[in-house]
Short mmCIF file of C-alpha atoms in Angstrom, two decimals:
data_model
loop_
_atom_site.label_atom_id
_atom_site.label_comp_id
_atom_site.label_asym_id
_atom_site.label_seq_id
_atom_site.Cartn_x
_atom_site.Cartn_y
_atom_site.Cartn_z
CA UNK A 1 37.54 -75.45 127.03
CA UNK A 2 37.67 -71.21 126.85
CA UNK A 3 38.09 -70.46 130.45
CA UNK A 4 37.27 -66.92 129.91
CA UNK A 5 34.05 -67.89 128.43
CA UNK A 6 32.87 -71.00 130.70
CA UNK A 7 33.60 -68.40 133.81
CA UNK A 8 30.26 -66.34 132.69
CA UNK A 9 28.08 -69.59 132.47
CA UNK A 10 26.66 -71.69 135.38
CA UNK A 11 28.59 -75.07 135.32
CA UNK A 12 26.06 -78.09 134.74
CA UNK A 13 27.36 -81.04 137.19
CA UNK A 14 28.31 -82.42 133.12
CA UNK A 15 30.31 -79.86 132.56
CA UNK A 16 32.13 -80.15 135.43
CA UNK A 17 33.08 -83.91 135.31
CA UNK A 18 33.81 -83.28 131.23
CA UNK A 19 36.18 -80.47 132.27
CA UNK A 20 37.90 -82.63 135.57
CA UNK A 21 37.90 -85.58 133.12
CA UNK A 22 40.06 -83.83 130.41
CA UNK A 23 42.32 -81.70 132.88
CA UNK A 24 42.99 -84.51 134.98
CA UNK A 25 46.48 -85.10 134.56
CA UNK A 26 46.45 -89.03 136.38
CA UNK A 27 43.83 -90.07 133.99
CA UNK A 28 45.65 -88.51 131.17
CA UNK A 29 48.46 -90.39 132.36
CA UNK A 30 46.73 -93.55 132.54
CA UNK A 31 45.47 -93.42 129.55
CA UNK A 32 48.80 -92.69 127.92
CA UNK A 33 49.75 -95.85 129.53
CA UNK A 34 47.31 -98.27 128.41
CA UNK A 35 48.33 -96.81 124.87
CA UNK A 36 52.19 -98.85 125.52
CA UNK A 37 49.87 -101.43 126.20
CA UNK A 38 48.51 -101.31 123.03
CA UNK A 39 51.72 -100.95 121.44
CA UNK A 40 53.01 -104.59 123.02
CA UNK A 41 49.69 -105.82 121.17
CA UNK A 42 50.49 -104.84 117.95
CA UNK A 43 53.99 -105.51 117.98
CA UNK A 44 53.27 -109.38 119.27
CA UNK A 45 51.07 -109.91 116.47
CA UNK A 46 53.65 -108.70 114.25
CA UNK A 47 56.35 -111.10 115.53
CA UNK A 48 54.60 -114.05 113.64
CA UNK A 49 55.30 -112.63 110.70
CA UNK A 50 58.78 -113.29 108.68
CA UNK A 51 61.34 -110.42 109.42
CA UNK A 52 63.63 -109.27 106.36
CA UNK A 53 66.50 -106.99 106.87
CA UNK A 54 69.19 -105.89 104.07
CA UNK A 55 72.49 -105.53 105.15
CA UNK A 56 75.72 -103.93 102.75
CA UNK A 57 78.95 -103.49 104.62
CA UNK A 58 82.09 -102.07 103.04
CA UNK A 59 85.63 -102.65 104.33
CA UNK A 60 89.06 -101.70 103.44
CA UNK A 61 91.49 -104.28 104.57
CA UNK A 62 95.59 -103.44 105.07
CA UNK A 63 98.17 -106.38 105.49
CA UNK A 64 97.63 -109.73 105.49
CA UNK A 65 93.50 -110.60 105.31
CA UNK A 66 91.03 -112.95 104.28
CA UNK A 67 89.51 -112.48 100.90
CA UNK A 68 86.05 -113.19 101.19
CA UNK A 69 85.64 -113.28 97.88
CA UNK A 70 88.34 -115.44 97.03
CA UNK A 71 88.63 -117.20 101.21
CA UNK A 72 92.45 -116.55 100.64
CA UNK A 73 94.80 -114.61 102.47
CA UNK A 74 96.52 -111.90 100.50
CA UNK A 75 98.84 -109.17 102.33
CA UNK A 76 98.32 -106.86 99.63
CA UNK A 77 95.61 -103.39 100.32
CA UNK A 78 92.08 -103.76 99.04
CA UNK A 79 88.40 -102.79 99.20
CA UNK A 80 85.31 -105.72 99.97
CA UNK A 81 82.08 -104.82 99.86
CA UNK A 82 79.11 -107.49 101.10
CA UNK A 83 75.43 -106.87 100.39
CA UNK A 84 72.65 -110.02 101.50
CA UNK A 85 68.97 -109.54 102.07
CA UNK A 86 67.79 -112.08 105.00
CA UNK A 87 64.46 -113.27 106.22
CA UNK A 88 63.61 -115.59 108.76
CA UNK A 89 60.01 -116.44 110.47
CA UNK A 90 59.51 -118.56 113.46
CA UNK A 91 57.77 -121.76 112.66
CA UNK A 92 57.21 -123.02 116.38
CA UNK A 93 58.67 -121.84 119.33
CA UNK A 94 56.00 -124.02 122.01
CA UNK A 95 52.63 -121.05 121.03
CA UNK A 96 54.89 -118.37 122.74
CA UNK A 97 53.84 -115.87 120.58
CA UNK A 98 50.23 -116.88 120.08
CA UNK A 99 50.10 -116.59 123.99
CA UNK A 100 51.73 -113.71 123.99
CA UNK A 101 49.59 -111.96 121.72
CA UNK A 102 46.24 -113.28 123.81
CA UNK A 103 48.40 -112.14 127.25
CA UNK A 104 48.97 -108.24 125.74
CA UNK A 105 45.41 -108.27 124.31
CA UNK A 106 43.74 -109.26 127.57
CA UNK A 107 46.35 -106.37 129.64
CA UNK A 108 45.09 -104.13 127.02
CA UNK A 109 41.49 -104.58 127.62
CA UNK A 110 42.10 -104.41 131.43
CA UNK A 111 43.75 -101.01 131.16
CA UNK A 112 41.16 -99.82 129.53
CA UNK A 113 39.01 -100.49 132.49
CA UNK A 114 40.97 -99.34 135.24
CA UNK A 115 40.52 -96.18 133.12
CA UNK A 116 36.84 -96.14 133.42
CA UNK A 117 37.47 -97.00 137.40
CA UNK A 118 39.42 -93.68 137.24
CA UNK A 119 36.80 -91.83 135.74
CA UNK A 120 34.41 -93.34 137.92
CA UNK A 121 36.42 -92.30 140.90
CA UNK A 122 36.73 -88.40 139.38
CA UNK A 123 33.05 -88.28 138.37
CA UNK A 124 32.10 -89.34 142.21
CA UNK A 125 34.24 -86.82 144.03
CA UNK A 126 33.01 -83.96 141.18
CA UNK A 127 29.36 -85.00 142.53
CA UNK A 128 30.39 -85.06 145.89
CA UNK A 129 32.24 -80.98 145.63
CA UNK A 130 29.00 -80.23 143.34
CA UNK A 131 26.59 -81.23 146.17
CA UNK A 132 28.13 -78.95 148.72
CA UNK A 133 28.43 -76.30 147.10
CA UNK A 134 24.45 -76.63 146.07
CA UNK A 135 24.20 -77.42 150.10
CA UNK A 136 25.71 -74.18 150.53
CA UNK A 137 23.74 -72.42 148.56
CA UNK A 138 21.10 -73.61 150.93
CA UNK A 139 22.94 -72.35 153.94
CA UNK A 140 22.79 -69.17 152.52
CA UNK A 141 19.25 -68.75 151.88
CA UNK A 142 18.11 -69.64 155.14
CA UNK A 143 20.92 -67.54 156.96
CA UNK A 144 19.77 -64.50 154.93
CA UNK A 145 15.54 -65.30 155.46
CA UNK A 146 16.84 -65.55 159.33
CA UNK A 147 18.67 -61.80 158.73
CA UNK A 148 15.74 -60.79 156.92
CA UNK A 149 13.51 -62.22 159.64
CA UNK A 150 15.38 -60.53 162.61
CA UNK A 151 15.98 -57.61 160.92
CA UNK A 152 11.90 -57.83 160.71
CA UNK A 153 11.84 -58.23 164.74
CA UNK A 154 14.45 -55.36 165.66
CA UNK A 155 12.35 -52.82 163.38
CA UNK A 156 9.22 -54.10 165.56
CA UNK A 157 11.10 -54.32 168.60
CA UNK A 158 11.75 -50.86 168.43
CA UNK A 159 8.45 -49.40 168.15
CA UNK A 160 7.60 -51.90 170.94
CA UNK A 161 10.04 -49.87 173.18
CA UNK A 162 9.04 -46.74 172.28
CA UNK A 163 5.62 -47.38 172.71
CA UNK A 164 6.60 -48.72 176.24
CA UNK A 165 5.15 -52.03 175.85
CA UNK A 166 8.81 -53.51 176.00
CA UNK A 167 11.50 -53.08 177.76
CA UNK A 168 15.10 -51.65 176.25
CA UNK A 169 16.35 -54.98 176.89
CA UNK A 170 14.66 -56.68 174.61
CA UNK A 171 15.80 -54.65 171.90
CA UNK A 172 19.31 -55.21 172.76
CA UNK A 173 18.89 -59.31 172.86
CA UNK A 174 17.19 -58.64 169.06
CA UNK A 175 19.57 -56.68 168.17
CA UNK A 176 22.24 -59.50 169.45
CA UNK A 177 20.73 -61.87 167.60
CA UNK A 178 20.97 -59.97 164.43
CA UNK A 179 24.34 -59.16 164.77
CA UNK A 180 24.57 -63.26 165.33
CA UNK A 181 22.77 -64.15 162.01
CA UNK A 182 24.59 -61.74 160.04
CA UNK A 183 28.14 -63.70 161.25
CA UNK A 184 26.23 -67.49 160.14
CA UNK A 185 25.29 -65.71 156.83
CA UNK A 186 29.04 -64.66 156.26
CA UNK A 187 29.88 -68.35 157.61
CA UNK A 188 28.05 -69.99 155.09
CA UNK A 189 28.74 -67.20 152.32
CA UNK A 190 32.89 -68.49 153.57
CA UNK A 191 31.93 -71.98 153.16
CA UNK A 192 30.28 -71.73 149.71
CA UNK A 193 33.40 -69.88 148.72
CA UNK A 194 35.96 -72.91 149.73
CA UNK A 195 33.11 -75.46 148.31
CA UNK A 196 33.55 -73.46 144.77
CA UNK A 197 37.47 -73.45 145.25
CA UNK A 198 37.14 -77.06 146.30
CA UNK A 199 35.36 -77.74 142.95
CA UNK A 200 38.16 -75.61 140.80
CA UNK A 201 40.71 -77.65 141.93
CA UNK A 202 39.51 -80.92 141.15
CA UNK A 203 38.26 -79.66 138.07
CA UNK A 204 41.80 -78.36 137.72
CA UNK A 205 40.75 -74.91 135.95
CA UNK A 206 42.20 -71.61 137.48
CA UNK A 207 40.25 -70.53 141.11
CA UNK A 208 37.44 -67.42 139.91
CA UNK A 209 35.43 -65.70 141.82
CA UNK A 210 32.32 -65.80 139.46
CA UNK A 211 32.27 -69.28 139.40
CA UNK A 212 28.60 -70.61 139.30
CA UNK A 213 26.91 -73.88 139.21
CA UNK A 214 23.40 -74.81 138.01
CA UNK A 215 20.99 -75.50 140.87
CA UNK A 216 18.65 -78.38 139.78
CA UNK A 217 15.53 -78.77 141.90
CA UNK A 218 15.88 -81.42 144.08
CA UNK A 219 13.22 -81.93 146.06
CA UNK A 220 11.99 -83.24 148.58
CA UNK A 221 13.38 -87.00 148.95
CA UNK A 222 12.29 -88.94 152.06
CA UNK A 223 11.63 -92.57 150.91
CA UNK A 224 13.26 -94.54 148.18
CA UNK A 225 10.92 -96.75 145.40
CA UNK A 226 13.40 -98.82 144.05
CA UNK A 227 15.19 -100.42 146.98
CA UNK A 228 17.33 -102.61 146.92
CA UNK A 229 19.19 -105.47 149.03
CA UNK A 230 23.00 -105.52 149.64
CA UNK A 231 23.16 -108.67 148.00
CA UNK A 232 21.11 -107.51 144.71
CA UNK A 233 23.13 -104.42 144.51
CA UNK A 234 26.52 -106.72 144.74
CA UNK A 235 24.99 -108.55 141.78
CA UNK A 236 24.31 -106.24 139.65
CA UNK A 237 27.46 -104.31 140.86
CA UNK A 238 29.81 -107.33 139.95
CA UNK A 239 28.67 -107.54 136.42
CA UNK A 240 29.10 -103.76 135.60
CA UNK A 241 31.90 -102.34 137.89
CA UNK A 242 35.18 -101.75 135.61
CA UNK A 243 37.42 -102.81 138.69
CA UNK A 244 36.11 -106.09 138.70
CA UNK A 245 36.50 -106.44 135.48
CA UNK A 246 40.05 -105.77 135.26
CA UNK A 247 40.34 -107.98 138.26
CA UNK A 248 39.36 -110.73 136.39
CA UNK A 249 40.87 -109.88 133.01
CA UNK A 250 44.15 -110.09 134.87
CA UNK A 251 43.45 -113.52 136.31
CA UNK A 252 43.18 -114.17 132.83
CA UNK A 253 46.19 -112.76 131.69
CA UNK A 254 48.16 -114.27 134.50
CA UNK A 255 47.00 -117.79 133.28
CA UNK A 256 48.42 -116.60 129.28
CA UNK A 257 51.96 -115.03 130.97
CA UNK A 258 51.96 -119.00 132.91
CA UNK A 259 51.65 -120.53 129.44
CA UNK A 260 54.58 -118.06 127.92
CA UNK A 261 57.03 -119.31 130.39
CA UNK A 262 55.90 -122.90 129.79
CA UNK A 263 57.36 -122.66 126.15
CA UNK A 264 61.06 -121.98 127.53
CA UNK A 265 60.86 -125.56 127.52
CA UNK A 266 59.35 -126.49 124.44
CA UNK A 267 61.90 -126.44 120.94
CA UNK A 268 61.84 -123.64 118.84
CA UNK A 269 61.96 -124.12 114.54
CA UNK A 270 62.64 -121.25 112.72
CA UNK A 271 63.35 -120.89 109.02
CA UNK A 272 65.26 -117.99 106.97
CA UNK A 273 66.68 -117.81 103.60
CA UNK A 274 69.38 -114.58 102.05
CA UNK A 275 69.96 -113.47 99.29
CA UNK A 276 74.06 -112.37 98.60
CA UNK A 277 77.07 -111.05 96.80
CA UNK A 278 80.20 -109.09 97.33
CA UNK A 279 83.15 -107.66 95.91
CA UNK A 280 86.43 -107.41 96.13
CA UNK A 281 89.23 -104.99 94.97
CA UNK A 282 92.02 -107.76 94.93
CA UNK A 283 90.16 -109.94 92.69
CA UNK A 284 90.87 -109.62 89.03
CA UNK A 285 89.57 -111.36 85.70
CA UNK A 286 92.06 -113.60 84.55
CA UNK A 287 92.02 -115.28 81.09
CA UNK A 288 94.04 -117.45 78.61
CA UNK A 289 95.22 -118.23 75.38
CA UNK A 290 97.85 -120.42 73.90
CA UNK A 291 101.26 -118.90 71.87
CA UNK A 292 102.95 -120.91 69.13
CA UNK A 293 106.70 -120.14 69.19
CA UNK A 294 109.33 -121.54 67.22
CA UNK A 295 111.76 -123.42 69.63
CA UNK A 296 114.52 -125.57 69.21
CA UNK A 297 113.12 -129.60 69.84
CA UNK A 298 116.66 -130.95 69.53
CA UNK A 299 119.77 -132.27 67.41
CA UNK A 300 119.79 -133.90 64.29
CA UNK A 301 121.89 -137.58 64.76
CA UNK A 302 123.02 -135.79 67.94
CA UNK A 303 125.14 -132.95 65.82
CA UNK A 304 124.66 -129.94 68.07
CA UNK A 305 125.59 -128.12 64.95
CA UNK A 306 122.28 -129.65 63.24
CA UNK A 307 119.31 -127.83 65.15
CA UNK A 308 115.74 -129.04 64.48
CA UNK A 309 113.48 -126.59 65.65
CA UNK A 310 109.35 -126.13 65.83
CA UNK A 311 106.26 -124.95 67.00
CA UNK A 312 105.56 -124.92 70.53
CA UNK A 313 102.71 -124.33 72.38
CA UNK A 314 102.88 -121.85 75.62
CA UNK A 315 99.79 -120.97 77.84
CA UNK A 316 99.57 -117.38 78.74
CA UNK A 317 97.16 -115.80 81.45
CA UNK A 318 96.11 -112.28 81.15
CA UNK A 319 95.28 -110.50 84.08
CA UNK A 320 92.56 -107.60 83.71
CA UNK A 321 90.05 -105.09 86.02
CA UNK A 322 86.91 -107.68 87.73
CA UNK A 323 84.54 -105.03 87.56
CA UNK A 324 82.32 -104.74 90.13
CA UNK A 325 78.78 -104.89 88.75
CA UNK A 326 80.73 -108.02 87.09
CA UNK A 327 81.46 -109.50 90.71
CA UNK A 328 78.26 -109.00 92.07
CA UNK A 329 76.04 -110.76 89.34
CA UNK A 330 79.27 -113.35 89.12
CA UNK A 331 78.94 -113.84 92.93
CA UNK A 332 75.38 -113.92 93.47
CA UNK A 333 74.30 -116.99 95.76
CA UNK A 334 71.22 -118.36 97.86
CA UNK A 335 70.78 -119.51 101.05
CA UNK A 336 67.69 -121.81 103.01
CA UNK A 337 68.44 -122.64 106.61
CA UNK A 338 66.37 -124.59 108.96
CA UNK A 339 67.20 -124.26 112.54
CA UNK A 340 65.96 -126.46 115.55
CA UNK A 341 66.82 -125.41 119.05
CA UNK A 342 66.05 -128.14 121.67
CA UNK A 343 65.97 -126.48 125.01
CA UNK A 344 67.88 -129.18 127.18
CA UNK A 345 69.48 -127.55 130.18
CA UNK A 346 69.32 -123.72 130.79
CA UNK A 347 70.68 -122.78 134.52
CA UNK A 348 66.94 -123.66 135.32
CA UNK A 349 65.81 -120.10 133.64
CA UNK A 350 62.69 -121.60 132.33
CA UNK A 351 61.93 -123.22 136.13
CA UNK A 352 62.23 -119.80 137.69
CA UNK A 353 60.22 -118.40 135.29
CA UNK A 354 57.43 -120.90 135.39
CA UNK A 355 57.54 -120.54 139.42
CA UNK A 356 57.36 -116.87 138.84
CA UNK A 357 54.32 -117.07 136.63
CA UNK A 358 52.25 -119.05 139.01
CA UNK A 359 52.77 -116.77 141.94
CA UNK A 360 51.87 -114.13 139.47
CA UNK A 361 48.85 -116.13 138.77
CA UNK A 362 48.13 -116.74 142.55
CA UNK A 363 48.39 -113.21 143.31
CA UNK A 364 46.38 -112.02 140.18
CA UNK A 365 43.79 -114.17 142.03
CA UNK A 366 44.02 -112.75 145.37
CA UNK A 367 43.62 -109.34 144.30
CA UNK A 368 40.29 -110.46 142.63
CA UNK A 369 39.21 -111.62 145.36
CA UNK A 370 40.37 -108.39 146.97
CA UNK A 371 38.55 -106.20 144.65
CA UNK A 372 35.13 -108.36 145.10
CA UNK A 373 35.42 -107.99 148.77
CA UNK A 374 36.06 -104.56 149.08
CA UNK A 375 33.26 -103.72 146.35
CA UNK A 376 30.91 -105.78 148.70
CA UNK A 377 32.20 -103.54 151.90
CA UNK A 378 31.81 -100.18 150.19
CA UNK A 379 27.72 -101.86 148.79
CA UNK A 380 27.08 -102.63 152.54
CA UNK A 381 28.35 -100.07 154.31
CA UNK A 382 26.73 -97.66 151.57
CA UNK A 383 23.39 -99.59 152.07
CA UNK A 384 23.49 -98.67 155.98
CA UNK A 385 24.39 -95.39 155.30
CA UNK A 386 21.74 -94.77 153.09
CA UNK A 387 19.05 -96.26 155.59
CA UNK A 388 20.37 -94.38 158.45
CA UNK A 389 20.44 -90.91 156.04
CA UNK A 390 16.90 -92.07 155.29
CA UNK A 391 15.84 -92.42 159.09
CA UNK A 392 17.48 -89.44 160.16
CA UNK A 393 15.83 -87.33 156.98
CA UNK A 394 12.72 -88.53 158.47
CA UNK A 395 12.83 -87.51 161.70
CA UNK A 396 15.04 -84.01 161.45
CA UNK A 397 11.81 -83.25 159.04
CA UNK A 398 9.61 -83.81 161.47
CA UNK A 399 11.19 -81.70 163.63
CA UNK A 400 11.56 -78.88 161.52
CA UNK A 401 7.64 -79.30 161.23
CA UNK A 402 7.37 -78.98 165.14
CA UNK A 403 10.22 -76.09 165.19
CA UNK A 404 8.23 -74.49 162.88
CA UNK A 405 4.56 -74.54 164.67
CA UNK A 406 6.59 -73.84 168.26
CA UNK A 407 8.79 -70.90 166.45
CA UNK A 408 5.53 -68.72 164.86
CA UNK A 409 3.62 -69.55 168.11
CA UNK A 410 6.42 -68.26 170.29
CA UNK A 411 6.59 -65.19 167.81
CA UNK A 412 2.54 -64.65 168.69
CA UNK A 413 3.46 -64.53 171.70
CA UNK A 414 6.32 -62.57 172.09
CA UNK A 415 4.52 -60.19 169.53
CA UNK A 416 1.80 -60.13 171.96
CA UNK A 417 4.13 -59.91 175.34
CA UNK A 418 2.85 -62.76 176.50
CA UNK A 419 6.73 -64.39 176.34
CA UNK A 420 10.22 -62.92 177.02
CA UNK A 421 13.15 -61.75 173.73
CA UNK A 422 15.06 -64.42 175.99
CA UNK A 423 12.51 -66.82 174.97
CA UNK A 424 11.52 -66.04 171.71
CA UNK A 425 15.26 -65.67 170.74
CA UNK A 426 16.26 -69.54 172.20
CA UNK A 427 12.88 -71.22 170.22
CA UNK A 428 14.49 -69.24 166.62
CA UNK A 429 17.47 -70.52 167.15
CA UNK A 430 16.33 -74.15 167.69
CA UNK A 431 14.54 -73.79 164.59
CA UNK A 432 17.22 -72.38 162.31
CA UNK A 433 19.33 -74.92 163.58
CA UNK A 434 17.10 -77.74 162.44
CA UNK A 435 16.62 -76.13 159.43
CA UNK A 436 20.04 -76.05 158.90
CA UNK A 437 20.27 -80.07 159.86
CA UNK A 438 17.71 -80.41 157.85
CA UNK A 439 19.71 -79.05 154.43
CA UNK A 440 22.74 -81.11 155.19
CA UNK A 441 20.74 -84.52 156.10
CA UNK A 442 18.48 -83.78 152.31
CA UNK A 443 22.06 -83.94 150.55
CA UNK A 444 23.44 -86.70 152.42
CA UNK A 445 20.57 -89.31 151.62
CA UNK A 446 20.67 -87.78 148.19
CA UNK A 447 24.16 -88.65 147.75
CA UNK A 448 23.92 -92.11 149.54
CA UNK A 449 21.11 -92.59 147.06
CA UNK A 450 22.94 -91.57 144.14
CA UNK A 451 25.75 -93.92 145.33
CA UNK A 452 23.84 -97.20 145.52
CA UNK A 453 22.39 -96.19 142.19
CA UNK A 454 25.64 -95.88 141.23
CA UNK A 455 26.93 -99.67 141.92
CA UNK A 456 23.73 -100.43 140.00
CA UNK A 457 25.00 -99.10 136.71
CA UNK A 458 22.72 -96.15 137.09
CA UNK A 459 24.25 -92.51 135.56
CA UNK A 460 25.34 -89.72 138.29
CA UNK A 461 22.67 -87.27 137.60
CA UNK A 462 21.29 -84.49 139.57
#
């Protein structure tokens, strides 16, 4: 949104909720939130899957160690190094994670509907701050046609006076008045001005003075075709509200987080598998081969001095580099594991945390109940105050139809001197004043009107 370029437009009551809806920092907020929501969704779906993780360590050992190449200990300085790739996947573990994933998907989709309750809630006080300012609008037209008017009376007033036909007195009670209808035309000017700022804010876009809004024509509104009972409204509101909807979603959730804490007590398989080698510095490649050396093998008839020698065989070992590519394809070994936990006694952890999930459950209930109720409160109370709007539209119009006939004939006659400024000055009064009652009773029907269509599923629209 250009700011410097919207401020030259008139603001459709669209444009306004679009701008409050993308400013609004709460809703931002909220949405941002549901997104971690999202995020525990994917990432429970993902923990079905195997995990695999490679893992290389190197170590440089001083003094006596354990080879782990060799499992011997050897006091002599050298260098290991241990590389394994592991995976391991979770064949049952009581459906924790299959609940888990319906649990997060279900919190998801109820997020996302306490969004649309926030929008809801931003769109109806945007219509609300729209409506008075196009109610004081109205304010202003009939304060300035009641200027316009006694400025009208003073200039006849005047020649009245000087023509002798009334008294100086009169003048000065007209002139009163004027001075009186100029101070309710800057009152309502004041209040348009604090409905516009009013409007800015929750729009959250800088406060400027050449802020304008469209003004639809209303009309005249004084019966409604498509009434409704409480109890059809609730219907139709209970299907299509987003509150109630999350409501319920989070009964349903409740009942998935219950069946998570069940599987505490259920046994858990899980089978993995690696992959590994190593290497060691203090290893070394021995080998052999056998030496024939002549030896003496004894005496001849036991004469020392006759010496029978021969051949004899010696073993020798020769001790060379293990390199280390060597080692690693030498060393190279698999693993499978298969591991069964049995869950048998746990400080009761998994009892807590079943008890915990089925007040969460009762409560998640409750507040659904809660929501219904209180959705049925606003319907009613919205349905009265939409009748009573209705009745008193009604019968400030009629009397704005008498004020009017007992207003002109009161001017006849005080045009005529038949009646007193005194007079002639209360009857005006009376009559701007219903006129007045008249603009604010039009908008509230309207908006009571637009409310109950609003339970019904029915778009804010002017």
């Amino acid at each position: 949104f250009s700011l410097s370029a919207d401020a030259q437009k008139k603001w459709s009551l669209k444009d306004c909720v679009d701008t409050a809806m993308h400013y609004n920092i709460t809703l931002n907020q909220s949405q941002l939130n549901n997104q971690t929501n999202k995020i525990n969704l994917t990432q429970a779906k993902a923990n079905v899957l195997p995990n695999l993780n490679l893992t290389d360590g190197q170590a440089y050992n001083y003094g006596r160690s354990l080879d782990p190449s060799t499992y011997q200990y050897t006091t002599q300085s050298f260098q290991t190094n241990l590389l394994s790739l592991n995976s391991s996947i979770t064949v049952f573990s009581g459906l924790q994670n299959y609940n888990t994933i319906k649990q997060n998907q279900v919190s998801y989709d109820a997020g996302n509907f306490d969004v649309d309750k926030m929008k809801n809630d931003i769109s109806l006080n945007i219509v609300v701050a729209y409506m008075q300012m196009l109610m004081a609008y109205e304010a202003i037209d009939i304060s300035k046609s009641q200027v316009e008017s006694t400025s009208t009376q003073v200039e006849r007033t005047k020649k009245y006076v000087d023509a002798g036909k009334f008294s100086e007195g009169n003048l000065f009670q007209i002139q009163s008045q004027l001075a009186s209808d100029k101070l309710s035309q800057i009152n309502a000017e004041n209040q348009l001005q604090m409905a516009k700022v009013n409007l800015m804010q929750l729009m959250n876009i800088p406060v400027t003075n050449d802020f304008e809004i469209e003004r639809p024509q209303l009309g005249e509104m004084l019966s409604d075709n498509d009434s409704k009972s409480p109890e059809d409204v609730y219907k139709i509101a209970e299907s299509n509200m987003p509150e109630v909807k999350s409501a319920e979603l989070k009964v349903y959730a409740s009942h998935f987080g219950y069946k998570v804490s069940q599987s505490a007590w259920m046994p858990k398989l899980t089978v993995g598998g690696s992959l590994k080698t190593n290497y060691s510095s203090a290893r070394s490649l021995l080998t052999s081969h056998t030496d024939y050396n002549q030896q003496t093998i004894g005496y001849l008839q036991n004469n020392p001095s006759q010496l029978v020698t021969g051949f004899v065989p010696t073993n020798v070992i020769d001790k060379q580099k293990y390199p280390f590519s060597n080692q690693f394809k030498d060393n190279f070994g698999q693993v499978i594991n298969v591991n069964l936990s049995v869950p048998i006694f746990n400080n009761y952890q998994a009892k807590a945390g079943i008890e915990k999930a089925k007040i969460n459950m009762m409560n998640a209930k409750l507040n659904e109940q809660a929501v219904k109720n209180q959705l049925r409160k606003n319907i009613e109370q919205a349905y009265t105050d939409k009748l009573s709007a209705q009745k008193k539209l009604i019968a400030i119009n009629e009397q704005v139809k008498a004020e009017d006939r007992s207003y002109h004939d009161m001017e006849k006659k005080y045009l005529l001197g038949v009646s007193n400024a005194t007079d002639f000055l209360m009857e005006k009064n009376n009559y701007n004043r219903a006129l007045l009652s008249l603009v604010q009773a039009k908008y509230d029907f309207i908006f009571k009107t637009k409310l109950l269509d609003f339970y019904m599923g029915k778009p804010l629209t002017l």
